[in-house]
Coordinates of C-alpha atoms in Angstrom, one line a residue:
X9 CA 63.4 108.3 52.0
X10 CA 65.5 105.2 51.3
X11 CA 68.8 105.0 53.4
X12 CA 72.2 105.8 52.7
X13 CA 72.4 103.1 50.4
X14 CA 69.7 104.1 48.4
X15 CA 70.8 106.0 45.7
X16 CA 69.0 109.3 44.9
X17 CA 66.8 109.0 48.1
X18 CA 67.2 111.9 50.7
X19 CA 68.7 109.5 53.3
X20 CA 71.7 108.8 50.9
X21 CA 71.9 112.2 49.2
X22 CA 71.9 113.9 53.0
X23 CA 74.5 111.2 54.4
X24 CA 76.6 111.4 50.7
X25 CA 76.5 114.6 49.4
X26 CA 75.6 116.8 52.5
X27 CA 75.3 120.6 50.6
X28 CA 73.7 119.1 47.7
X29 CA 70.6 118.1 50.7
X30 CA 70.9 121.3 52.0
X31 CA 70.6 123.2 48.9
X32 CA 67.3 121.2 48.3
X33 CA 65.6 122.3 51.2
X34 CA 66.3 125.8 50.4
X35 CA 64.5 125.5 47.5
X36 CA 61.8 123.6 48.5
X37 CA 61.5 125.7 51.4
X38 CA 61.5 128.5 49.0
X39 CA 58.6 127.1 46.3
X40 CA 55.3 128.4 46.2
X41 CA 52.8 125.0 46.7
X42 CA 50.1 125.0 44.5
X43 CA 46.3 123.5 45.2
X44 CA 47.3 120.5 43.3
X45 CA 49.8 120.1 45.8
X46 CA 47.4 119.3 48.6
X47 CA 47.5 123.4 49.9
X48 CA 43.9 124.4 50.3
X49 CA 42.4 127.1 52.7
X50 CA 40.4 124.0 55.0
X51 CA 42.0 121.3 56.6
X52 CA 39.8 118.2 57.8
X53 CA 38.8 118.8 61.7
X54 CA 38.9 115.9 63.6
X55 CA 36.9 116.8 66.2
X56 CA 33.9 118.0 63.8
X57 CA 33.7 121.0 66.0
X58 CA 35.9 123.7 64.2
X59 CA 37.3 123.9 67.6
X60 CA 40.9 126.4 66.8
X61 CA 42.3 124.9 70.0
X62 CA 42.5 121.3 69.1
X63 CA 42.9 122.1 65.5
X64 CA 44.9 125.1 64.8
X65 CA 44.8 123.8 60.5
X66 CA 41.3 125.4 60.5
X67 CA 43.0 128.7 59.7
X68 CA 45.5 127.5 57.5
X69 CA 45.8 128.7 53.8
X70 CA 47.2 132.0 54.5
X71 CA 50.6 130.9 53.4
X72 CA 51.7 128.5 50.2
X73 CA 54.9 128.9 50.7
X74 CA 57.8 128.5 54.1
X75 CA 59.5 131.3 52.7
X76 CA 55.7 133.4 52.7
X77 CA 56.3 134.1 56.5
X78 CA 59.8 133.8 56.7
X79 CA 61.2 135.0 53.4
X80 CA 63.1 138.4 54.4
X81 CA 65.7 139.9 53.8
X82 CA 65.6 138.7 49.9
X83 CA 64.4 135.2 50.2
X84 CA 66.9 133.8 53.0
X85 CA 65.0 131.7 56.0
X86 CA 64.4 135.0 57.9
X87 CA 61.3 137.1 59.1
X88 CA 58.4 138.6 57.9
X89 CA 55.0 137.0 58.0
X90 CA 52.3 137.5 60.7
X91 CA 51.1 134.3 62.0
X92 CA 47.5 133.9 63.0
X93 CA 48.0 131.2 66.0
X94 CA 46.5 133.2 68.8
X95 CA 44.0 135.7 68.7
X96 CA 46.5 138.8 68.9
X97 CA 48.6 136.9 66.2
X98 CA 51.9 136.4 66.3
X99 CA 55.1 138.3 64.3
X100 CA 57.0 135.0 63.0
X101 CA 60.7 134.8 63.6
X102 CA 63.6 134.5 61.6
X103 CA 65.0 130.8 61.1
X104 CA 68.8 131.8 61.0
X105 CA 70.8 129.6 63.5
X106 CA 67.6 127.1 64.4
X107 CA 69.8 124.2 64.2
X108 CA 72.5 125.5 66.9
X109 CA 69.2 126.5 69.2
X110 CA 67.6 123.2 68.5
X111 CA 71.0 121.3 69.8
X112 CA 71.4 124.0 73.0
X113 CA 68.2 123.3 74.2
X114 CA 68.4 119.8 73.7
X115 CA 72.1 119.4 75.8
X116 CA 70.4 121.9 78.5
X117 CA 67.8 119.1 78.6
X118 CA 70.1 116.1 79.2
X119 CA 71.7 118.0 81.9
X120 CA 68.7 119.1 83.8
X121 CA 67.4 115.5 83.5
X122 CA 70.8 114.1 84.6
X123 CA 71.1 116.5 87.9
X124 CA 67.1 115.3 88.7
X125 CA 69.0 111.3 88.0
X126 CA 71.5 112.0 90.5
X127 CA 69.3 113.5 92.9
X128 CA 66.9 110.5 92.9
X129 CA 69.7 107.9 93.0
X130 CA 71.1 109.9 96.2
X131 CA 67.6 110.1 97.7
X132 CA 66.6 106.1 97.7
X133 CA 70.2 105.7 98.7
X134 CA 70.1 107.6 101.8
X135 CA 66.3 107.0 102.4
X136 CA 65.7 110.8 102.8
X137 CA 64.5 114.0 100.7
X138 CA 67.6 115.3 98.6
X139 CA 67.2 118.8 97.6
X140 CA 69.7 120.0 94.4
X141 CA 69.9 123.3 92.6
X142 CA 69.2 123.1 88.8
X143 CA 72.2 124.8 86.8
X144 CA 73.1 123.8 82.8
X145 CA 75.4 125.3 80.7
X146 CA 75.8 128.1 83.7
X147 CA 72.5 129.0 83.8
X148 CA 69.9 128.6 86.6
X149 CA 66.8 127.1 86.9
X150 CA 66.1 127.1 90.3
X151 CA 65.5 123.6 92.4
X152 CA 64.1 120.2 92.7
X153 CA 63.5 117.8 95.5
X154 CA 64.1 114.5 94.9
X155 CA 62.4 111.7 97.4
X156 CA 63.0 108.4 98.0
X157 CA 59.6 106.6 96.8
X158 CA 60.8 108.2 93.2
X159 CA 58.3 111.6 93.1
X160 CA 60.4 114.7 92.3
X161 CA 58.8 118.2 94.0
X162 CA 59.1 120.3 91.0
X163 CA 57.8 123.8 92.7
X164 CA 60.8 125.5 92.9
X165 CA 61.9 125.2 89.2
X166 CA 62.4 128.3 87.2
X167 CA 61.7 129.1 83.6
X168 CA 61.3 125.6 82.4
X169 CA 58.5 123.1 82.7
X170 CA 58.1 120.6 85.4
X171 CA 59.4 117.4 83.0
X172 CA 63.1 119.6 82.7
X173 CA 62.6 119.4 79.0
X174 CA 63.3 122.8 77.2
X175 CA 61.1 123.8 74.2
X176 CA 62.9 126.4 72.0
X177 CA 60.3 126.7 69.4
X178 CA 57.2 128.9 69.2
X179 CA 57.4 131.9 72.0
X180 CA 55.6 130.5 74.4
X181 CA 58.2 127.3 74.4
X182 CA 55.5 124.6 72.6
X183 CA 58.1 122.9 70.3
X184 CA 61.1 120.7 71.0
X185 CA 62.4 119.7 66.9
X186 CA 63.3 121.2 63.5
X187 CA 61.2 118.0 62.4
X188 CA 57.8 118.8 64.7
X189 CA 57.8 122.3 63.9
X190 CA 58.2 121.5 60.1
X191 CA 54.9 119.0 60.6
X192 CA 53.3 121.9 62.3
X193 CA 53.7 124.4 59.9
X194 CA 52.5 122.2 56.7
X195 CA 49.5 121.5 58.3
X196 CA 48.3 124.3 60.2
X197 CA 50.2 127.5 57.9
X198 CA 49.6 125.7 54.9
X199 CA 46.9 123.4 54.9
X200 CA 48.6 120.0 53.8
X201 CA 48.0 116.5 54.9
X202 CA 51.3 115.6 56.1
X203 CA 51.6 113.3 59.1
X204 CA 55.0 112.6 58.9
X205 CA 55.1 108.1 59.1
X206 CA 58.5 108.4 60.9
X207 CA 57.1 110.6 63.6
X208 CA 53.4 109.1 63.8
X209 CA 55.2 105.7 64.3
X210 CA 57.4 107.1 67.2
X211 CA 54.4 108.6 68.6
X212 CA 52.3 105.8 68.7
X213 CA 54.8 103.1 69.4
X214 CA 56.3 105.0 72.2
X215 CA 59.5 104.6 70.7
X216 CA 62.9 106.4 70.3
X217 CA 63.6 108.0 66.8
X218 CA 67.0 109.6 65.5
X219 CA 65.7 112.0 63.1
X220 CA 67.5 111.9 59.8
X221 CA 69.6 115.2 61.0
X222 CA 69.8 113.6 64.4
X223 CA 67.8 114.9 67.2
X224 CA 66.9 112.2 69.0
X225 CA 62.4 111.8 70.0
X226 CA 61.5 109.8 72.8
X227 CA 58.0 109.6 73.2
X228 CA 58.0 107.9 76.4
X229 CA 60.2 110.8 78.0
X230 CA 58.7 113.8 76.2
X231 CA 55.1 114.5 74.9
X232 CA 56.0 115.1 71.2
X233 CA 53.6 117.0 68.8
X234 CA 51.3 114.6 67.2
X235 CA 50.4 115.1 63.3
X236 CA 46.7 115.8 62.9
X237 CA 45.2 112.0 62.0
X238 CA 44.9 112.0 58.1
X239 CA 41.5 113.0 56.6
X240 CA 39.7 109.9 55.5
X241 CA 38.2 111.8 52.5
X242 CA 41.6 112.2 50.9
X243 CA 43.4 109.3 49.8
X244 CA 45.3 107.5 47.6
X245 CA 46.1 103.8 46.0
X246 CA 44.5 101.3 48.1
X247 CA 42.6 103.6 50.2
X248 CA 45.1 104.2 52.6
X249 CA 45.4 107.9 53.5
X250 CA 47.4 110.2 51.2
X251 CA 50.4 111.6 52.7
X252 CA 50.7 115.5 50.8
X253 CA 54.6 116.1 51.6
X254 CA 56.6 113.1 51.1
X255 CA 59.1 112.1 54.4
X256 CA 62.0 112.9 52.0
X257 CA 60.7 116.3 51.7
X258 CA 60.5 116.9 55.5
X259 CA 64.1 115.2 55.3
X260 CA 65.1 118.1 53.4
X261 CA 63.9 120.4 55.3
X262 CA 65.3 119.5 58.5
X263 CA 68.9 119.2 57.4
X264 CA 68.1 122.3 56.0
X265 CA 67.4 124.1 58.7
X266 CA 69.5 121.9 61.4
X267 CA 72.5 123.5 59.1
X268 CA 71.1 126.8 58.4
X269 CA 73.5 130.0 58.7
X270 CA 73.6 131.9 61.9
X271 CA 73.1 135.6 62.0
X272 CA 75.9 137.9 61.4
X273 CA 78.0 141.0 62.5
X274 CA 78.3 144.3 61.1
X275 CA 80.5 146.6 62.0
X276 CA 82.0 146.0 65.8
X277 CA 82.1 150.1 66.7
X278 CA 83.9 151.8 69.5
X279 CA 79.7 152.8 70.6
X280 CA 78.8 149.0 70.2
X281 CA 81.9 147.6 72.7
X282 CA 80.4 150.3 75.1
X283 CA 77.1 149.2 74.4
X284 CA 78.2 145.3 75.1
X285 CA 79.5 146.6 78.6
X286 CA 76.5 148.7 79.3
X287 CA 74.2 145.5 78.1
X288 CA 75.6 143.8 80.9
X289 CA 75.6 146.4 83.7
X290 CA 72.0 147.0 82.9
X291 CA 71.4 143.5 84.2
X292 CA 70.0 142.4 80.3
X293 CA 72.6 140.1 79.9
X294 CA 72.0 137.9 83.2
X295 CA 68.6 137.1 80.8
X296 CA 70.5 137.2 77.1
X297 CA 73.4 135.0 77.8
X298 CA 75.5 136.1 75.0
X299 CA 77.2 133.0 74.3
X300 CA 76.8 129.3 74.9
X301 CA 78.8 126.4 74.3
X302 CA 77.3 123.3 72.2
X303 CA 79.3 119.9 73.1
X304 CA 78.1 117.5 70.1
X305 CA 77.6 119.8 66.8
X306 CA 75.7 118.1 64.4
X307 CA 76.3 120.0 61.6
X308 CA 78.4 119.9 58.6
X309 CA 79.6 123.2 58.0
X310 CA 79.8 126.4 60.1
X311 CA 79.1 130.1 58.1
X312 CA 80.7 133.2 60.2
X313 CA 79.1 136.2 58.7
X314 CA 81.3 139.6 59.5
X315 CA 81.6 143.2 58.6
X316 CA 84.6 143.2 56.4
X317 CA 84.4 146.6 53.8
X318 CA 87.3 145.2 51.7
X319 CA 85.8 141.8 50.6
X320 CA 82.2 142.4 51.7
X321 CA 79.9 143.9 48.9
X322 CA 76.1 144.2 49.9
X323 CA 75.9 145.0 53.2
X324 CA 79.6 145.4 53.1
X325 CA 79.5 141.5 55.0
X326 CA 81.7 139.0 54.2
X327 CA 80.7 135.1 55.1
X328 CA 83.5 132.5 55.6
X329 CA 82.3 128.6 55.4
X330 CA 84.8 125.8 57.3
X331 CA 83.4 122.3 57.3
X332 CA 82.5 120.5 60.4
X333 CA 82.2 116.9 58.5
X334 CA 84.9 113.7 58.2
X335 CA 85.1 111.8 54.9
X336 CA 84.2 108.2 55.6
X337 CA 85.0 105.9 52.7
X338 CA 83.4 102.4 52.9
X339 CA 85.0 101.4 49.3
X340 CA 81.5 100.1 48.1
X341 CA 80.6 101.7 44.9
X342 CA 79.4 104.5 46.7
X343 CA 80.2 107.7 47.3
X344 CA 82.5 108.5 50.7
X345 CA 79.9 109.0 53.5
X346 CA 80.9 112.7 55.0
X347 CA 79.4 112.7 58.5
X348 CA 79.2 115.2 61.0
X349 CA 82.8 115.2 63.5
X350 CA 80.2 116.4 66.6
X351 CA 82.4 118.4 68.1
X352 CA 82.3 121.5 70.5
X353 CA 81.2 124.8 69.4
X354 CA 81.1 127.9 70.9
X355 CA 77.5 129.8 69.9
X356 CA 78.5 133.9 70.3
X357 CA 76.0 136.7 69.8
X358 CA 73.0 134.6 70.5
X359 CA 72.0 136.1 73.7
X360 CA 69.1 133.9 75.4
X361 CA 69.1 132.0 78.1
X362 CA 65.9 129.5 76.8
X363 CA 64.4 130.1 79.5
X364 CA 60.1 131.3 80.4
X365 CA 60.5 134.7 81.6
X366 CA 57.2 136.8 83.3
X367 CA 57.8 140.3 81.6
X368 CA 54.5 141.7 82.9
X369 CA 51.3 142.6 81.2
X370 CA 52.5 144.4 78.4
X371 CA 53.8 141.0 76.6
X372 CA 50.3 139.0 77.8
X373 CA 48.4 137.6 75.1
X374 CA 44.8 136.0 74.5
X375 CA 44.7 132.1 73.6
X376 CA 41.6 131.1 71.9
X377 CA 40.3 129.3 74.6
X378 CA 40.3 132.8 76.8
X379 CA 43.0 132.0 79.3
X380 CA 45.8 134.5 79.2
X381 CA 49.8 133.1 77.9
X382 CA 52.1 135.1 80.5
X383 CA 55.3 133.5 80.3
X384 CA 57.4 133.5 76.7
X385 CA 60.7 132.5 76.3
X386 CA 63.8 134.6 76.4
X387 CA 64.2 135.8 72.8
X388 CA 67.8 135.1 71.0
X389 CA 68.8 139.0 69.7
X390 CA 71.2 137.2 67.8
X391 CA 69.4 139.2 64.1
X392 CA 67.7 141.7 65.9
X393 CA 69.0 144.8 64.2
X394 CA 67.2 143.9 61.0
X395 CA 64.1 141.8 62.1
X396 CA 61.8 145.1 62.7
X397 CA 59.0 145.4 64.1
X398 CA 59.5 143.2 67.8
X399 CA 58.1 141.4 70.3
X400 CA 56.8 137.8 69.9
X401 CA 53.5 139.5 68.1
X402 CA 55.0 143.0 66.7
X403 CA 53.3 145.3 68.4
X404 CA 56.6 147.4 69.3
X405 CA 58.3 149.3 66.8
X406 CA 61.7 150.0 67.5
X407 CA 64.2 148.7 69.6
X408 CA 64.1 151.4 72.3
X409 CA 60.3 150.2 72.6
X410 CA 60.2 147.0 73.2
X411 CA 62.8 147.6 75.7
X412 CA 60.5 150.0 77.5
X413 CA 57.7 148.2 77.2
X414 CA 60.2 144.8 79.5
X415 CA 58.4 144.8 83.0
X416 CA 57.3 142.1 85.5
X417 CA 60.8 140.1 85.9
X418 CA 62.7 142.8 83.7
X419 CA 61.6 145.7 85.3
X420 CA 64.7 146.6 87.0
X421 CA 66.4 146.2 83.9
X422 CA 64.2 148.2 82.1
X423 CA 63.9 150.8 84.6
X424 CA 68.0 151.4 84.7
X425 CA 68.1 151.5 80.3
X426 CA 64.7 154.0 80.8
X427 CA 67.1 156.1 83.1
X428 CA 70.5 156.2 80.6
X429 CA 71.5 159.4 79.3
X430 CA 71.2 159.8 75.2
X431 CA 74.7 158.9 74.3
X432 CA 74.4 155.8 77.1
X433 CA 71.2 154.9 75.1
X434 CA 72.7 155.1 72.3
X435 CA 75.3 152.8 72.6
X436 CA 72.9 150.1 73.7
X437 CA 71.0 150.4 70.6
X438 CA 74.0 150.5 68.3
X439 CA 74.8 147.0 69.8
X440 CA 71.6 145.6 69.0
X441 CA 71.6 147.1 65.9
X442 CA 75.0 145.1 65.0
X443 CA 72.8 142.0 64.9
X444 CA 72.1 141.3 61.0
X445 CA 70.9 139.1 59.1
X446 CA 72.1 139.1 55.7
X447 CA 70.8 137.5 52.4
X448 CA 73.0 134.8 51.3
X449 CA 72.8 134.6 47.8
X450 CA 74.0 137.9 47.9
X451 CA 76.4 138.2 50.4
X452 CA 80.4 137.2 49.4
X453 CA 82.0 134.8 50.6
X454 CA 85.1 132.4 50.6
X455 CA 83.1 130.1 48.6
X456 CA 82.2 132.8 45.9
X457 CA 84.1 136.1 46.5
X458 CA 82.5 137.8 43.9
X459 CA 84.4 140.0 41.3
X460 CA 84.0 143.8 41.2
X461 CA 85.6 144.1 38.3
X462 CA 83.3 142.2 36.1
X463 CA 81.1 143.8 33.6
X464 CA 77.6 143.7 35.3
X465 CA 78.4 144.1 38.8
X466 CA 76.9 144.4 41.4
X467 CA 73.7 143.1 39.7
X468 CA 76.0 140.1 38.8
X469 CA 79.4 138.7 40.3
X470 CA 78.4 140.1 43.5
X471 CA 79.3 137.1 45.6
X472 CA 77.5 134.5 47.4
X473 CA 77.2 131.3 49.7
X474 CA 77.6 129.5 46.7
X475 CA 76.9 125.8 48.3
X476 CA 77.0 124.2 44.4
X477 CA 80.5 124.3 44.8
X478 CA 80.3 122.0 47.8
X479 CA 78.4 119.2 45.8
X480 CA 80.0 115.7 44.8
X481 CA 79.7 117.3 41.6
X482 CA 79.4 121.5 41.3
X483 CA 78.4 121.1 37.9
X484 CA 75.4 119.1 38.4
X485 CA 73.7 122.1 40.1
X486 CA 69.9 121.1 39.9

């Protein structure tokens, strides 16, 4: 881990030589672990009772590798694995655009949190029961009543959890980091021992943590996701508990996937306008909020992924990379630091409102302890034209049913699409199906445009998001 003047540590490389970081944690999250890298099919149960609700890494072993459940299309941080975390299982997600969803919920957060602030400073000022809606970034979620000895009546909020804080991870809404889920997933998917020091110290101390891609953790404010405690049976020099994944590695991964592409677009038809329009008037969109602004973008670089038949060769999609970093030179031997500029940024096409939504029994599903999950957040469509089959555990599919299958709080919605003529149908479903994902080492782009001339292509010179050339030094490319 180091810092960022450590040299070679992922602290420095990530705060140094930003796309060199994030190329790492594409291939790590792309390597197949081994047994001899601490995956294993068992994972120490620290309750002694094999009990699946306190420790889901019972199961684990049915993946060695991040890209085993989210490796499609071609690799790429997408979809494709069915993960055994409920008794129905769930269909696990594609990974394009966490970062931008990890910093909207987040800001939705601080907002919500701030308006219950407000409300309680107004309530012991005036000695008497202040009553405010809940609204962030435009959307609703419903209404608190703040009272002057400090309690908060939560009873009238909507589609978020009493404590305001918005969990955009896992379908139910369980997770609130890129770094947590990470944890999760090495331990429970994949059988490791990783307990993450950085986050076990913030848990246990109660403490704030800036996470090295810079979500902030407070432990006091939020009940974070504690690593499983290490198994005593496995450890290493002076019998403290081994640590399987390193904290650089998780590093890695994080600023990996904080900076991760966003889906794309492929081609914007005259049927997919209408569809946008008819998306709206269905009622869908007062759930999938198209776009959403971020105020303090953390990351370096922004992809914009677009149907463009003259450049674009698979897919016929074109990507276009501008940095979002400033050059910081602290003339100290070291290479200039290139930090994010935070700025503004406008997420289109993401369509969710992370909110919990009740669509009826159709989307109910068993936990292992026999109760019954009925609220699951909005899903971001933003890829859904290539992430086949759907809904949060696959049972529908095609587009047209997972629609019809929307009740309880969609019904109406569903109802009005269930009652389109063909060609209105139609156009609906061709602007979902403009949603792509897209593999980028083979897509072109304005980093490597490809060359359809050369001898070889389009097995070779087909163009990619070539991030080597990016590095401090493209021709050191690992």
């Amino acid at each position: 881990r180091g810092d960022w003047k450590t040299p070679n540590s992922s602290a420095y490389i990530i705060s140094r030589d930003p796309f060199r970081a994030i190329r790492r944690g594409r291939q790590i999250f792309q390597r197949k672990f081994q047994h001899l890298d601490g995956a294993e099919n068992t994972f120490y149960a620290r309750d002694g009772s094999g009990d699946l609700e306190k420790n889901l890494g019972i199961g684990a072993g049915l993946a060695d590798s991040c890209s085993t459940c989210h490796g499609r299309p071609r690799g790429s941080a997408g979809f494709g694995g069915d993960v055994v975390t409920r008794p129905d299982s769930r269909d696990a997600p594609h990974l394009f655009g966490l970062g931008l969803k990890e910093m909207l919920a987040d800001e939705i957060t601080a907002e919500l949190r701030h308006r219950r602030e407000l409300a309680l400073a107004e309530a012991r000022r005036t000695s008497a029961g202040i009553t405010r809606l809940l609204t962030a970034k435009g959307i609703q979620y419903g209404s608190i009543t703040a009272m002057p000895d400090g309690t908060v009546d939560t009873t009238k909020v909507e589609g978020v959890a009493a404590d305001l804080r918005v969990r955009p991870f896992s379908a139910h809404g369980g997770t609130i980091s890129i770094r947590e889920f990470i944890n999760g997933a090495m331990n429970n998917e994949m059988g490791f021992q990783c307990w993450d020091p950085e986050l076990t110290r913030a848990i246990d101390d109660k403490a704030r943590l800036t996470t090295i891609a810079g979500m902030t953790l407070d432990s006091a404010a939020d009940a974070l996701e504690t690593p499983p405690e290490p198994d005593p049976t496995k450890v290493a020099e002076g019998k403290q508990p081994r640590n399987q994944i390193a904290t650089a590695i998780v590093d890695y991964l994080e600023f990996y996937l904080l900076n991760y592409f966003k889906p794309g677009l492929s081609e914007q038809t005259e049927s997919v306008n209408r569809g946008r329009q008819a998306f709206d008037k269905l009622g869908c969109g007062s759930c999938h909020i198209a776009d959403l602004q971020i105020d303090r973008d953390r990351r370096v670089a922004d992809v914009e992924t677009v149907f463009d038949p003259e450049r674009g060769n698979f897919n016929r999609l074109f990507s276009s990379a501008r940095p979002l970093f400033k050059v910081v030179d602290q003339n100290d031997g070291h290479p200039a630091l290139k930090v994010s500029i935070l700025g503004s940024f406008e997420v289109k096409n993401i369509f969710t409102d992370f909110k919990l939504h009740d669509l009826g029994p159709n989307f109910y599903e068993r936990n292992y302890d026999g109760s019954i999950q009925k609220q699951f957040l909005t899903t971001a469509l933003w890829g859904v034209g290539t992430t086949p089959p759907y809904g949060h555990d696959g049972r529908s599919s095609s587009l047209t049913e997972v629609i019809l299958r929307h009740g309880g709080e969609a019904q109406s919605a569903r109802d009005r699409f269930a009652s389109l003529s063909a060609i209105e149908r139609t156009d609906v479903l061709e602007l979902l199906s403009s949603l792509v994902l897209f593999p980028p080492d083979d897509t072109a782009s304005n980093l490597d445009p490809g060359d359809r001339s050369a001898p070889g292509f389009p097995q070779v010179n087909h163009g990619s998001i070539k991030l080597t050339v990016l590095f401090n030094d493209p021709g050191n490319i690992e």
